[in-house]
XYZ file of C-alpha atoms in Angstrom:
333
model
C 11.517 -4.922 9.290
C 11.375 -3.483 9.571
C 11.838 -3.934 9.286
C 10.685 -3.161 8.216
C 10.741 -3.153 7.244
C 9.351 -1.402 6.056
C 8.574 -1.346 8.606
C 7.726 0.600 7.386
C 4.032 -1.102 9.579
C 0.672 -0.442 11.574
C -3.157 0.905 14.007
C -2.695 0.061 17.669
C -2.302 3.508 19.113
C -4.151 6.021 16.795
C -5.904 3.046 15.886
C -9.316 3.774 14.524
C -8.977 6.849 11.856
C -5.401 5.533 10.818
C -6.321 2.016 10.528
C -9.556 2.763 8.567
C -7.480 4.837 5.935
C -4.927 2.153 5.351
C -7.564 -0.439 5.060
C -9.208 1.758 2.186
C -5.804 2.072 0.453
C -5.078 -1.646 0.761
C -8.520 -2.731 -0.676
C -7.220 -0.716 -3.899
C -3.579 -1.540 -4.228
C -3.151 -4.996 -2.678
C -4.059 -8.288 -4.155
C -6.421 -10.652 -2.462
C -4.804 -11.710 0.936
C -5.575 -15.212 0.708
C -3.513 -15.862 -2.359
C -0.027 -17.058 -2.297
C 2.938 -15.479 -4.090
C 2.172 -17.355 -7.188
C -1.332 -16.555 -7.192
C -2.612 -19.895 -5.885
C -4.710 -19.892 -2.726
C -3.368 -21.121 0.458
C -2.712 -24.769 0.974
C -5.601 -26.405 2.785
C -6.869 -29.909 1.580
C -6.062 -32.513 3.864
C -3.535 -30.799 6.431
C -5.634 -31.647 9.432
C -5.185 -35.473 8.605
C -1.357 -35.382 9.567
C 0.665 -34.699 12.581
C 4.335 -33.954 12.562
C 6.470 -36.232 14.741
C 8.680 -33.534 15.736
C 8.615 -30.171 17.222
C 7.215 -27.255 15.441
C 9.944 -24.657 14.521
C 8.740 -20.987 14.881
C 11.034 -18.107 13.726
C 11.264 -15.087 15.986
C 12.175 -11.944 14.241
C 13.846 -9.014 16.147
C 11.137 -6.860 17.155
C 8.832 -6.964 19.940
C 5.464 -7.045 18.014
C 6.584 -10.366 16.378
C 7.359 -11.709 19.596
C 4.027 -10.728 20.848
C 2.375 -12.515 17.939
C 4.609 -15.530 18.069
C 4.086 -15.822 22.061
C 0.391 -16.076 21.718
C 0.593 -18.570 18.662
C 3.239 -20.758 20.660
C 1.071 -20.697 23.883
C -2.041 -21.891 21.975
C -0.209 -24.619 20.165
C 1.249 -25.848 23.423
C -1.696 -25.349 25.768
C -4.820 -25.902 23.467
C -3.290 -28.563 21.140
C -0.492 -30.313 22.921
C 2.089 -29.567 20.369
C 6.044 -28.725 21.413
C 7.228 -25.638 19.753
C 10.843 -24.530 19.279
C 11.647 -21.001 18.840
C 14.644 -19.732 16.756
C 15.723 -16.143 16.969
C 16.510 -15.186 13.345
C 16.611 -12.169 11.063
C 14.011 -11.938 8.283
C 16.359 -13.042 5.576
C 17.564 -15.924 7.800
C 14.007 -17.036 8.519
C 13.367 -17.364 4.738
C 16.421 -19.454 4.438
C 15.266 -21.941 7.155
C 12.572 -23.153 4.784
C 15.521 -24.510 2.748
C 17.579 -26.012 5.440
C 14.569 -27.472 7.701
C 15.127 -25.047 10.621
C 11.883 -23.155 10.137
C 8.201 -23.985 9.819
C 6.670 -20.744 10.506
C 7.027 -17.132 9.970
C 4.140 -15.444 11.843
C 4.372 -11.921 10.603
C 6.000 -11.128 7.187
C 6.431 -7.717 5.849
C 6.012 -8.063 1.988
C 9.311 -9.723 1.217
C 8.287 -10.228 -2.670
C 11.921 -11.472 -3.676
C 11.650 -14.057 -1.008
C 8.088 -14.947 -2.226
C 9.350 -15.486 -5.574
C 12.282 -17.631 -4.606
C 10.985 -19.933 -1.806
C 7.186 -19.999 -2.763
C 7.156 -19.743 -6.474
C 10.521 -21.070 -7.625
C 11.650 -23.539 -5.220
C 8.221 -24.338 -3.715
C 9.469 -24.896 -0.240
C 7.017 -22.415 1.409
C 3.137 -21.583 1.051
C 1.263 -18.485 2.371
C -1.044 -19.097 5.057
C -2.867 -16.160 4.763
C -3.007 -12.653 6.561
C -2.303 -12.498 10.329
C -4.709 -9.312 10.697
C -2.052 -6.761 11.451
C -1.837 -3.793 9.265
C 1.711 -2.545 8.560
C 2.845 0.882 8.062
C 6.455 1.861 7.348
C 7.689 5.574 7.175
C 9.679 8.397 8.424
C 8.805 9.999 11.451
C 9.694 13.172 13.547
C 8.667 13.893 17.193
C 5.532 15.832 17.646
C 7.305 18.892 18.996
C 9.130 19.019 15.824
C 6.147 19.144 13.553
C 4.475 21.945 15.817
C 7.464 24.119 15.755
C 8.187 23.569 11.872
C 5.003 22.958 10.390
C 6.148 22.160 6.971
C 8.643 19.726 8.161
C 6.339 16.890 7.317
C 6.424 17.363 3.373
C 9.751 15.696 2.216
C 10.318 18.554 -0.297
C 11.246 20.627 2.685
C 13.475 18.127 4.431
C 16.665 19.752 2.764
C 15.873 23.006 4.419
C 16.098 21.474 7.829
C 18.966 18.992 7.119
C 21.376 20.868 9.368
C 19.092 20.487 12.402
C 19.795 16.555 12.204
C 23.527 16.568 11.828
C 25.178 14.146 14.047
C 28.791 12.924 14.512
C 28.049 9.941 12.429
C 26.214 11.783 9.503
C 28.946 14.464 9.062
C 27.809 17.590 7.100
C 24.475 15.836 6.290
C 21.339 15.543 8.139
C 21.005 11.985 9.764
C 18.226 9.614 9.048
C 18.154 7.132 11.774
C 17.324 3.447 10.644
C 17.032 0.447 12.826
C 18.324 -3.037 12.030
C 19.718 -3.110 8.646
C 17.967 -6.357 7.777
C 14.675 -4.923 8.103
C 12.610 -4.143 5.023
C 13.906 -0.619 3.952
C 14.374 1.635 0.968
C 15.797 4.422 2.741
C 19.071 4.642 1.123
C 17.657 4.530 -2.251
C 14.939 7.194 -1.284
C 17.596 9.551 0.082
C 19.582 9.289 -3.010
C 16.857 9.411 -5.499
C 14.963 12.194 -3.893
C 18.349 14.004 -3.742
C 18.098 14.664 -0.085
C 21.095 15.989 1.837
C 20.785 13.203 4.499
C 22.660 9.969 5.488
C 21.078 6.766 6.491
C 22.556 5.666 9.938
C 21.636 2.499 11.368
C 21.093 2.420 14.953
C 21.001 -1.533 14.871
C 17.858 -2.500 16.677
C 14.437 -1.673 17.212
C 15.377 -0.883 20.987
C 17.785 1.915 19.489
C 14.825 3.472 17.598
C 12.642 3.414 20.517
C 15.393 5.003 22.720
C 16.068 7.824 20.281
C 12.390 8.670 19.850
C 11.977 8.865 23.783
C 15.033 10.949 24.081
C 14.019 13.231 21.323
C 10.500 13.725 22.949
C 11.825 14.202 26.330
C 14.860 16.707 25.532
C 13.222 18.343 22.399
C 16.287 17.229 20.443
C 15.858 16.954 16.554
C 15.180 13.409 15.291
C 14.203 12.075 11.786
C 13.778 8.326 11.824
C 12.462 5.307 10.211
C 9.679 3.663 12.212
C 6.649 1.459 11.730
C 3.358 0.266 12.890
C 1.978 -1.746 14.881
C 4.257 -0.506 17.697
C 3.414 -0.128 21.237
C 5.557 3.032 21.607
C 2.576 5.168 20.010
C 0.530 4.423 23.044
C 3.131 6.416 24.969
C 4.137 9.364 22.818
C 3.479 10.978 19.614
C 5.359 10.807 16.149
C 4.459 12.343 13.082
C 4.765 10.844 9.625
C 6.763 12.658 6.912
C 4.867 12.791 3.759
C 6.911 10.962 1.078
C 5.904 10.944 -2.482
C 2.760 8.807 -2.737
C 3.022 4.962 -3.318
C 1.691 3.651 -6.495
C 1.726 -0.031 -7.593
C 5.156 -0.635 -9.073
C 6.976 2.514 -7.832
C 9.252 0.268 -5.806
C 9.692 -2.597 -8.410
C 13.269 -1.534 -8.846
C 15.075 -1.294 -5.363
C 17.797 0.935 -6.699
C 15.248 3.363 -8.159
C 12.615 3.821 -5.541
C 11.571 7.311 -5.103
C 7.942 6.579 -3.314
C 6.670 6.001 0.025
C 6.373 2.330 1.361
C 3.334 0.613 0.468
C 0.675 -0.218 3.213
C 1.138 -3.905 4.319
C -1.650 -6.612 5.115
C 1.017 -8.565 7.108
C 0.893 -12.275 6.453
C 1.994 -15.704 7.548
C 4.585 -17.962 5.652
C 4.974 -21.615 6.494
C 7.031 -24.519 5.031
C 5.398 -26.803 2.520
C 6.171 -29.610 4.936
C 4.460 -27.861 7.673
C 1.318 -27.153 5.387
C 0.892 -30.697 4.497
C 1.797 -32.542 7.670
C 1.170 -29.939 10.464
C -2.448 -31.055 10.814
C -4.321 -29.078 13.536
C -1.189 -26.878 14.199
C -1.197 -25.456 10.722
C -5.074 -25.076 10.845
C -4.502 -23.011 13.961
C -1.792 -20.832 12.142
C -3.834 -20.459 9.201
C -6.856 -19.257 11.524
C -4.742 -16.735 13.508
C -5.787 -13.202 12.887
C -5.601 -10.350 15.295
C -5.581 -6.744 15.416
C -2.900 -4.054 15.913
C -4.158 -3.274 19.336
C -4.162 -6.840 20.270
C -0.387 -7.079 19.384
C 0.500 -3.751 21.068
C -1.235 -5.002 24.486
C 0.979 -8.106 24.542
C 4.112 -6.156 23.409
C 3.411 -3.582 26.166
C 3.235 -6.254 28.682
C 6.637 -7.699 27.562
C 8.669 -4.316 27.275
C 6.836 -2.243 30.011
C 5.483 -4.284 32.317
C 8.029 -6.768 32.930
C 6.279 -10.038 31.686
C 8.124 -12.797 29.898
C 6.540 -13.494 26.309
C 4.777 -16.766 27.738
C 3.321 -14.778 30.511
C 2.039 -11.989 28.321
C 0.638 -14.440 26.070
C -1.069 -16.186 28.722
C -2.537 -13.064 30.077
C -3.805 -12.068 26.778
C -5.337 -15.541 26.003
C -7.304 -15.461 29.476
C -8.564 -12.287 28.660
C -9.616 -12.778 25.064
C -11.179 -16.313 24.569
C -13.954 -14.803 22.513
C -11.186 -13.756 20.159
C -8.896 -16.969 19.827
C -11.571 -19.742 20.385
C -12.409 -19.734 16.697
C -8.734 -20.140 15.717
C -8.550 -23.776 17.339
C -9.572 -26.326 14.839
C -12.374 -28.977 16.054
């Protein structure tokens, strides 16, 4: 995701205080972001000396924040470095499989995915970590602000069973509904509901758009909603959601997916590329490795795509034209 996900995400909208708090947590619990899944530093070496004789294959995962990052990277690869880029719309798991069948060179926004890192980076050695992309990811459970104001203790997970009846729907039956998005996103929600003994059922809305529509409807009509969501996400610039406090994350508490009973970790979102691209991608690989921007940057482009009617390339061009001071250092010389 979620993700994702886990996503939980992401921060772009309540950016300052929230982002600083997450950065502080990340500095304690996460390993150095420049390292790959097997503890080795990202591939560098003579990457600049080669050049692929085919188009670059960029995975596009199904949430608009990813689309925003991918659009900017694609625009710069094509217009600043002269490469041809092919995009492929894939789920997160499909993107990782693309390293094996050769259909993917770049995942520009990866949310954890430790199992895939072990398989494709460490064991099969088909991919490498290309460093962080600058986005801070937060995944969690959220309620509309009006619910947090009306029921102040609802943001403590230990009180959720008391309010389960508020969240019942036709799809959740006699249990409260926890609305998730795409089932391929990073999510521990079914295990969390089970292991925390919550009287809820996870219902998958199927997409990011379904989550956004539900949040808007619940805010507008003051209808109850408990949902999986994540940052960075442009929606937080338009309405307020309040995060539910799950049992605090600690290193290793999510090691066994079936036994997870803690919150999602904060994520330093990173970039994963195929080994071939790292070795032969030349300046294209260097640009991807150098790419880092903020949650605010991503939300600007995502908002233009979703709410201002711009196509991804148009939104990317708008951001690139206004932010040369940011991206000029990404371009290899």
